[in-house]
GROMACS .gro file of C-alpha atoms in nm:
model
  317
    1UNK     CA    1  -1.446  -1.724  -2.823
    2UNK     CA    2  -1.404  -1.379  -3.016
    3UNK     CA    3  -1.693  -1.119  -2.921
    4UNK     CA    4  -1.720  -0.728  -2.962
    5UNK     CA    5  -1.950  -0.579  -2.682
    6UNK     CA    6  -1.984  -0.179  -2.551
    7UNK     CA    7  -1.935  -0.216  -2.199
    8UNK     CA    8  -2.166   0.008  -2.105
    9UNK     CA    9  -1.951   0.337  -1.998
   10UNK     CA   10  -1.895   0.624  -2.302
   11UNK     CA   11  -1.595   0.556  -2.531
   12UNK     CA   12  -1.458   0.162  -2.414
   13UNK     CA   13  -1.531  -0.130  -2.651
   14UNK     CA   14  -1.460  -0.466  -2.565
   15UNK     CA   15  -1.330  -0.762  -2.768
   16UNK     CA   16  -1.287  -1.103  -2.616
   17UNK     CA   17  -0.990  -1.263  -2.763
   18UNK     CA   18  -1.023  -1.588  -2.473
   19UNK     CA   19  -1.288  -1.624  -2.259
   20UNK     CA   20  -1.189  -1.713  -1.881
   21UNK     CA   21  -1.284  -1.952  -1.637
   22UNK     CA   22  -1.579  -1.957  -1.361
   23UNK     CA   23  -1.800  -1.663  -1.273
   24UNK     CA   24  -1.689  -1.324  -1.225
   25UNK     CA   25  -1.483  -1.253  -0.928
   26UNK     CA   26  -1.610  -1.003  -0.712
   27UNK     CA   27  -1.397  -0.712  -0.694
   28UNK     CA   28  -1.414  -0.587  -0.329
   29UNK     CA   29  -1.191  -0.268  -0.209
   30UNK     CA   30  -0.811  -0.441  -0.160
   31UNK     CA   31  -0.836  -0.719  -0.413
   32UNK     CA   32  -0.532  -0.750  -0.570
   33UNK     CA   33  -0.540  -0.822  -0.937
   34UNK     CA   34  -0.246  -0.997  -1.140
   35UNK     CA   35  -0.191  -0.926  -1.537
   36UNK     CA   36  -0.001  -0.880  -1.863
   37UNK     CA   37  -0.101  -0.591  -2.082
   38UNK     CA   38   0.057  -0.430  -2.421
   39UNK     CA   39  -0.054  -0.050  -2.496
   40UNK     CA   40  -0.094   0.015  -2.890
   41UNK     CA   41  -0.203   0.318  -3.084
   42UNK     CA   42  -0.514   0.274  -3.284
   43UNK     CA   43  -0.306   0.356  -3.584
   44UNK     CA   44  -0.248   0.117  -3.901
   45UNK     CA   45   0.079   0.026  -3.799
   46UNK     CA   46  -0.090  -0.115  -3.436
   47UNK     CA   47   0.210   0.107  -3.254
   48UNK     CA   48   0.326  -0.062  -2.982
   49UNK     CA   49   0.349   0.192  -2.665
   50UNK     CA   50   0.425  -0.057  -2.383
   51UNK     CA   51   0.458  -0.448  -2.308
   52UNK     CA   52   0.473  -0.564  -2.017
   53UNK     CA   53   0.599  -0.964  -2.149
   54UNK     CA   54   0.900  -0.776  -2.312
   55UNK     CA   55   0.961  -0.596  -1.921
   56UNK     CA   56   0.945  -0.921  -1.756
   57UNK     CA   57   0.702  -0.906  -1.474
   58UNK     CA   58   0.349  -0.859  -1.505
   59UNK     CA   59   0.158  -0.560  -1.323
   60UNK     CA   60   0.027  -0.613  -0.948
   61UNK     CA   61  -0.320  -0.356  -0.873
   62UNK     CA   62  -0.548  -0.317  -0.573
   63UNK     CA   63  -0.873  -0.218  -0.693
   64UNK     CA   64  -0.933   0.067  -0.500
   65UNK     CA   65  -0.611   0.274  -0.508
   66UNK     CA   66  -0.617   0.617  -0.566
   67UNK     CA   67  -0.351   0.636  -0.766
   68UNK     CA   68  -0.422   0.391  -1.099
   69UNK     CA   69  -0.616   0.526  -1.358
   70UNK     CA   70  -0.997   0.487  -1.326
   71UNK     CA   71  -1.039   0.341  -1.665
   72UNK     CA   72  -0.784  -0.003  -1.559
   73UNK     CA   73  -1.012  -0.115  -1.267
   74UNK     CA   74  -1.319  -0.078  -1.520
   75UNK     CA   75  -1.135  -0.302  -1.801
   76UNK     CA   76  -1.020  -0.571  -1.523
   77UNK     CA   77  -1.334  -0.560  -1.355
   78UNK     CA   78  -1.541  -0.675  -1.650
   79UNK     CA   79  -1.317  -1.033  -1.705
   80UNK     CA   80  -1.300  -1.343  -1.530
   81UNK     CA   81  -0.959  -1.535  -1.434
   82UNK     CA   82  -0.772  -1.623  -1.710
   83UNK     CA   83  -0.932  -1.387  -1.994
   84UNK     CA   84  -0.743  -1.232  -2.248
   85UNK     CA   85  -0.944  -0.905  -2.354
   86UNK     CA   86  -0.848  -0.601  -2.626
   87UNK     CA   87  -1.026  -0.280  -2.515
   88UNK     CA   88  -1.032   0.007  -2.746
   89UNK     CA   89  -1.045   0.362  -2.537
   90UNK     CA   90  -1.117   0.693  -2.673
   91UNK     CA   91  -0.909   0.957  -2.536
   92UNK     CA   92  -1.165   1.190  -2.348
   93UNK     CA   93  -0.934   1.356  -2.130
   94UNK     CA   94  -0.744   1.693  -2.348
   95UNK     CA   95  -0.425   1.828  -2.303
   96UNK     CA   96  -0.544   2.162  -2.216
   97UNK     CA   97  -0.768   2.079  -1.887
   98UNK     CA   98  -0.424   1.863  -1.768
   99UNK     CA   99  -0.227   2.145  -1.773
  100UNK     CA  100  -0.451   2.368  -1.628
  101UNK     CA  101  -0.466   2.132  -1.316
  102UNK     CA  102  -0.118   2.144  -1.254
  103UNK     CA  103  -0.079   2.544  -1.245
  104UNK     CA  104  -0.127   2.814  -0.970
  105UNK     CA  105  -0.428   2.889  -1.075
  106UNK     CA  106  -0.611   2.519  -1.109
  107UNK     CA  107  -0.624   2.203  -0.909
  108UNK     CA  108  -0.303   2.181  -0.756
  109UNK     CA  109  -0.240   2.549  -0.679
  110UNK     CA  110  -0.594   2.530  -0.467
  111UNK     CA  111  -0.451   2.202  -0.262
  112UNK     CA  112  -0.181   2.415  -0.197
  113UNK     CA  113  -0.334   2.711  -0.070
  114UNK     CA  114  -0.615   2.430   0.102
  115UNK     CA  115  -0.293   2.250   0.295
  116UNK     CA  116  -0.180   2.599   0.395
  117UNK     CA  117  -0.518   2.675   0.563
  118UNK     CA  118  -0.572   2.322   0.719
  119UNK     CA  119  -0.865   2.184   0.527
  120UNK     CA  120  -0.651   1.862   0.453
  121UNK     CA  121  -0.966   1.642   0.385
  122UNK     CA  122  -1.030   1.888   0.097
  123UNK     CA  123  -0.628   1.966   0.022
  124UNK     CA  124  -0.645   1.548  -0.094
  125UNK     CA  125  -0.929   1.528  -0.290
  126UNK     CA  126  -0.734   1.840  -0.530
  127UNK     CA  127  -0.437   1.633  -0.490
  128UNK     CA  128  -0.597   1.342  -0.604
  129UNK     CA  129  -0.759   1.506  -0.919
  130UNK     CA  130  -0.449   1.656  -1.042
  131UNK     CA  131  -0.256   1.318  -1.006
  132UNK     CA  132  -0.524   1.164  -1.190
  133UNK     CA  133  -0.504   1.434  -1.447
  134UNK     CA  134  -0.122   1.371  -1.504
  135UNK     CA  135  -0.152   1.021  -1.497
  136UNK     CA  136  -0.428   1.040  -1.799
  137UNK     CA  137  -0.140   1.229  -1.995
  138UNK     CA  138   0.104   0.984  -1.870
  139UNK     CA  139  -0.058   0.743  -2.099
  140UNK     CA  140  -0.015   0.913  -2.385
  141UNK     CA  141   0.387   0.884  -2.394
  142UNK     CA  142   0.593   0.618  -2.397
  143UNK     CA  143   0.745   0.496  -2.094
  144UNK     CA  144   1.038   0.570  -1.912
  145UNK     CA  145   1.113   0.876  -2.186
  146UNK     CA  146   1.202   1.213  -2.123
  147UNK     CA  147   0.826   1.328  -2.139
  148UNK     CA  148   0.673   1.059  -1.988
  149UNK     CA  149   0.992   1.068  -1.668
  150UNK     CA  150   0.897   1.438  -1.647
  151UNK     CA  151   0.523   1.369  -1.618
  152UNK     CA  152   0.587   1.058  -1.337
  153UNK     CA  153   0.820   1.333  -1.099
  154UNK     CA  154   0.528   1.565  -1.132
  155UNK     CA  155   0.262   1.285  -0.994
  156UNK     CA  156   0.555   1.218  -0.723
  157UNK     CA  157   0.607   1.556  -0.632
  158UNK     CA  158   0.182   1.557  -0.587
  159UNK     CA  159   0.160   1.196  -0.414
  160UNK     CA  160   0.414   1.335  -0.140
  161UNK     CA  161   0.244   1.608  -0.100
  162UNK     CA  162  -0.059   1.412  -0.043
  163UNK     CA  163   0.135   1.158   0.197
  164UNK     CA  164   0.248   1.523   0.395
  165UNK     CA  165  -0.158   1.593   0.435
  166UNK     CA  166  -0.171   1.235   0.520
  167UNK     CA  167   0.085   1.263   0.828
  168UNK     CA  168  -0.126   1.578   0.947
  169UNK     CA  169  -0.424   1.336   0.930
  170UNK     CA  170  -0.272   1.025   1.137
  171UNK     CA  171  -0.328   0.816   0.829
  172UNK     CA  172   0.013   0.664   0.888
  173UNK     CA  173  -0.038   0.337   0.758
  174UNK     CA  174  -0.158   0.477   0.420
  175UNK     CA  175   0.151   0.701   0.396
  176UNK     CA  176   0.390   0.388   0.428
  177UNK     CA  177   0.212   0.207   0.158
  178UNK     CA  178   0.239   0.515  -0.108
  179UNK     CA  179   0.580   0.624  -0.016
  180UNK     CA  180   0.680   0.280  -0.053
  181UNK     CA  181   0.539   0.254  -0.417
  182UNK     CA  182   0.711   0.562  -0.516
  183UNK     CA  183   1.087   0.421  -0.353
  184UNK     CA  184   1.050   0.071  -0.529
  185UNK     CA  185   1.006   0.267  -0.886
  186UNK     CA  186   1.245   0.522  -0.759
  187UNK     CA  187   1.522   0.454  -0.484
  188UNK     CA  188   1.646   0.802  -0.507
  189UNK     CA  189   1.320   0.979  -0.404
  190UNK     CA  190   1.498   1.129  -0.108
  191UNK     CA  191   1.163   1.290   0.062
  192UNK     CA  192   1.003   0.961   0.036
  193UNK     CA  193   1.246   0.798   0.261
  194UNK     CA  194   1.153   1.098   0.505
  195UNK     CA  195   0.807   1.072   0.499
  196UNK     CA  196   0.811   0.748   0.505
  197UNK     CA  197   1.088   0.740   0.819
  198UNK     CA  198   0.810   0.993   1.035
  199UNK     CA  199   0.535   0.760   0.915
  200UNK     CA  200   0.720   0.463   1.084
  201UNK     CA  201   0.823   0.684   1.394
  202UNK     CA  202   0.468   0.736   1.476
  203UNK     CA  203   0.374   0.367   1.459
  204UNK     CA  204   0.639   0.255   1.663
  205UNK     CA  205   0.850   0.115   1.388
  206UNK     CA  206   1.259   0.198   1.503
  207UNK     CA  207   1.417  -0.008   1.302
  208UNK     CA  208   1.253   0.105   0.974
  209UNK     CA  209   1.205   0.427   1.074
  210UNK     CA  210   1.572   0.456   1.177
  211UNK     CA  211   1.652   0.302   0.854
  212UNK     CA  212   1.500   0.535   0.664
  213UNK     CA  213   1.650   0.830   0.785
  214UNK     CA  214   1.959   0.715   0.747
  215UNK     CA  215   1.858   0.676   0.405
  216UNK     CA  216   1.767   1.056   0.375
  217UNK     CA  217   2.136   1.125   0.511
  218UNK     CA  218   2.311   0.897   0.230
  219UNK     CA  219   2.121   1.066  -0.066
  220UNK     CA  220   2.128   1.438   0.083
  221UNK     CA  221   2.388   1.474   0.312
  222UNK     CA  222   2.254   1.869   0.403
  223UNK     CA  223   2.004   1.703   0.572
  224UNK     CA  224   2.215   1.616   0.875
  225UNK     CA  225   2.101   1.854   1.109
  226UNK     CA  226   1.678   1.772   1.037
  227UNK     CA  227   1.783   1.440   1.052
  228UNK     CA  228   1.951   1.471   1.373
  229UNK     CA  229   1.659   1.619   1.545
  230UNK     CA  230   1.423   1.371   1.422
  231UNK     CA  231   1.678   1.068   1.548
  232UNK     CA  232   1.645   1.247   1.865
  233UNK     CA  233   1.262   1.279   1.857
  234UNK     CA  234   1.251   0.874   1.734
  235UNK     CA  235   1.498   0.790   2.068
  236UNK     CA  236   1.274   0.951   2.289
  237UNK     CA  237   0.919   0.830   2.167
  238UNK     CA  238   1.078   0.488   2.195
  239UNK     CA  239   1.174   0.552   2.566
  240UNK     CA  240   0.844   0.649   2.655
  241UNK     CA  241   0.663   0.349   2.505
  242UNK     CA  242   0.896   0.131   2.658
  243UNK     CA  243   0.836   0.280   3.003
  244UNK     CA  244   0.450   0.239   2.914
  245UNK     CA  245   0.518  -0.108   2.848
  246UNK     CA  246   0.687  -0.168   3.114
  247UNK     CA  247   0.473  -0.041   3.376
  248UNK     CA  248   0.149  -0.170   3.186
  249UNK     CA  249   0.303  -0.530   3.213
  250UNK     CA  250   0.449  -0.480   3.559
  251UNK     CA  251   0.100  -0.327   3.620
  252UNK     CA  252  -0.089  -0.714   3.466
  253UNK     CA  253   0.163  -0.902   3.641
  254UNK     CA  254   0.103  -0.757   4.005
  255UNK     CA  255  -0.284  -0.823   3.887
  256UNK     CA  256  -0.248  -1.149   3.796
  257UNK     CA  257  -0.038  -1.233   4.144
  258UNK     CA  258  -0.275  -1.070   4.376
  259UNK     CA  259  -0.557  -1.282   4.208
  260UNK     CA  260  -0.323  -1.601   4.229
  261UNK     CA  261  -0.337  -1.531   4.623
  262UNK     CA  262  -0.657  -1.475   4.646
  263UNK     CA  263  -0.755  -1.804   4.477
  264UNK     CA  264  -0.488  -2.007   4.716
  265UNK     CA  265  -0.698  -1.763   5.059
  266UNK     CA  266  -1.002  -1.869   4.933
  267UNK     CA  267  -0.941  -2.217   4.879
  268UNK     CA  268  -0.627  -2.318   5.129
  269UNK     CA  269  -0.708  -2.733   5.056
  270UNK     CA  270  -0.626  -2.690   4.746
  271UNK     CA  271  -0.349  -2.950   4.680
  272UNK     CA  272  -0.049  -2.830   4.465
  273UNK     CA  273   0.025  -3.031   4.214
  274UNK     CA  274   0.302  -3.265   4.230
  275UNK     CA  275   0.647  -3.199   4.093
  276UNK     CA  276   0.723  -3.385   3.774
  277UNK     CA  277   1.028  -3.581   3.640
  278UNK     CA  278   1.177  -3.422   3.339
  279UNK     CA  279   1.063  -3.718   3.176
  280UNK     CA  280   0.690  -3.630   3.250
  281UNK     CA  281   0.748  -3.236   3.132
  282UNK     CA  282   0.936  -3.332   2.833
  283UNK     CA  283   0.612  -3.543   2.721
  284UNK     CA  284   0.333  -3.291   2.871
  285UNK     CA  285   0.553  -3.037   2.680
  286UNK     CA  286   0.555  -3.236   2.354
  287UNK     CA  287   0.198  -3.325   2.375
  288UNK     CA  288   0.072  -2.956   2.452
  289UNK     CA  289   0.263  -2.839   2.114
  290UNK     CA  290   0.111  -3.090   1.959
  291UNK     CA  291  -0.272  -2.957   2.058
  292UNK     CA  292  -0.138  -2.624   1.980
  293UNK     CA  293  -0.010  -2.722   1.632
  294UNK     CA  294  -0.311  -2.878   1.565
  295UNK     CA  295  -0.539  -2.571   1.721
  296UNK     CA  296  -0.358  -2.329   1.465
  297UNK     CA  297  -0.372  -2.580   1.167
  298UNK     CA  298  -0.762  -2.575   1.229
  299UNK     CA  299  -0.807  -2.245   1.313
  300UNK     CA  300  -0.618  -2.112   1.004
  301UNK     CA  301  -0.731  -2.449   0.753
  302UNK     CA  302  -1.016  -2.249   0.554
  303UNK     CA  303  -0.813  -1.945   0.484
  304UNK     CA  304  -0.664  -1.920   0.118
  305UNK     CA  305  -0.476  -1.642  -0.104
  306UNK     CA  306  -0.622  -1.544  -0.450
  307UNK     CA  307  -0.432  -1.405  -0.695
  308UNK     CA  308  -0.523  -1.351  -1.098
  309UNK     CA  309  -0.337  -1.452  -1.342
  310UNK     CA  310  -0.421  -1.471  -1.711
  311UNK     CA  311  -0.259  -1.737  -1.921
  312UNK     CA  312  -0.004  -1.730  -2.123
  313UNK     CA  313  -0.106  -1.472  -2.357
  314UNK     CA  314  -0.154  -1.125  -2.271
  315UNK     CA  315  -0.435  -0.889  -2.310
  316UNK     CA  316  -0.398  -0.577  -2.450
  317UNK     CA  317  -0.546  -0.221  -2.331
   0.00000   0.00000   0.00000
């Protein structure tokens, strides 16, 4: 089925090269979408910009994330599983309000002075609007060339920045997920690795928070001494939530004991159970992971994982 329709926002038309299958999936917050794509100019030649066939792999987005370009979630929003679609886009976005984001004076340059007072719930919405701004230019090169590498280390040097508001915020979590992005593209992103490492201090992760540290030290080795102290900080948090542990179980345990001896005060006819063969509690044992395999396999029977893939074919934005 081949249709042209406006889809109802200024400057996108949509053709529908293959129509998909079932109704429309409902695009909650999270939902991760799975798809090919190829980028051409809307030039006679039909100049191809990007492919992601000839890379391989096709492209993984959560609806939701800050950091894709608004205009993707529209275009995969308005197909169903397995549709290939062309969109055409205008450019509405000019060169000239980009670069004014990014300088002292515009959107960045007031997240800076913002994160210097404080006000980090307004600091990330500035750095949010000047990453989309560079992303929007991003477009417009092709990738992995000197103009479009410079453009992706200027949204990294602004998505770490908004990770640093993020660690002032407790958002910890988020942090993790966006410095990991940026070290799966980039494996040398040293302050990545350190945000990242405080992000996982602070939730109790050692290992990976050890890890990346470390991490920090191989790629700058002038970090030893911050390093250092935050290895320090990490070997003490963990001694403290250990002790809490401890005495919280210790704590349950006495609890649970006290209650035990209560029971056996109030009730001293109570028989105790006989003692049993280890015949008898290799079969009790056997049969009680067999309830409990079948308790989980009910429990967990309805769930299921959805992911979209188009077919073969690709669709092009």
């Amino acid at each position: 089925m081949e249709g042209i329709m406006m889809m109802g926002v200024e400057g996108i038309k949509k053709t529908i090269l293959h129509g998909g299958t079932g109704e429309k999936p409902k695009f909650v917050t999270g939902t991760k979408v799975t798809f090919h794509f190829r980028t051409q100019l809307c030039n006679d030649e039909r100049t191809v910009i990007d492919d992601s066939k000839k890379a391989g792999m096709p492209i993984e987005m959560v609806i939701g994330n800050l950091f894709k370009l608004d205009v993707w979630e529209i275009l995969l929003m308005s197909m169903h599983i397995g549709e290939v679609a062309e969109f055409c886009c205008d450019v509405i976005v000019k060169y000239d309000r980009e670069s004014w984001a990014l300088n002292e004076s515009g959107t960045c340059g007031q997240g800076n002075k913002l994160f210097k007072q404080g006000r980090y719930d307004d600091t990330t919405l500035k750095y949010k609007e000047a990453i989309m701004c560079i992303k929007n230019v991003q477009t417009k090169e092709k990738a992995w060339e000197a103009p479009w590498l410079r453009l992706e280390k200027m949204a990294n040097t602004l998505t770490l920045n908004y990770c640093q508001c993020l660690l002032c915020m407790e958002e910890y979590y988020e942090v993790i997920e966006h410095t990991t992005d940026i070290i799966n593209q980039h494996p040398g992103a040293m302050k990545a690795f350190y945000l990242r490492g405080k992000a996982h201090m602070e939730v109790w992760n050692e290992a990976e928070a050890r890890d990346d540290f470390m991490s920090v030290l191989d790629l700058d080795p002038g970090m030893k001494k911050t390093i250092k102290k935050e290895l320090a900080v990490l070997k003490m948090r963990m001694e403290l939530k250990n002790e809490e542990d401890r005495l919280k179980y210790k704590g349950m345990f006495t609890k649970m004991a006290r209650e035990q001896e209560s029971l056996e005060l109030e009730n001293p006819e109570q028989e105790i159970p006989e003692q049993m063969s280890p015949e008898q509690e290799t079969t009790q044992g056997k049969q009680s992971s067999e309830e409990i395999s079948f308790f989980y396999s009910s429990q967990y029977m309805g769930s299921l994982s959805l992911s979209l893939y188009p077919p073969s074919d690709h669709f092009n934005l």
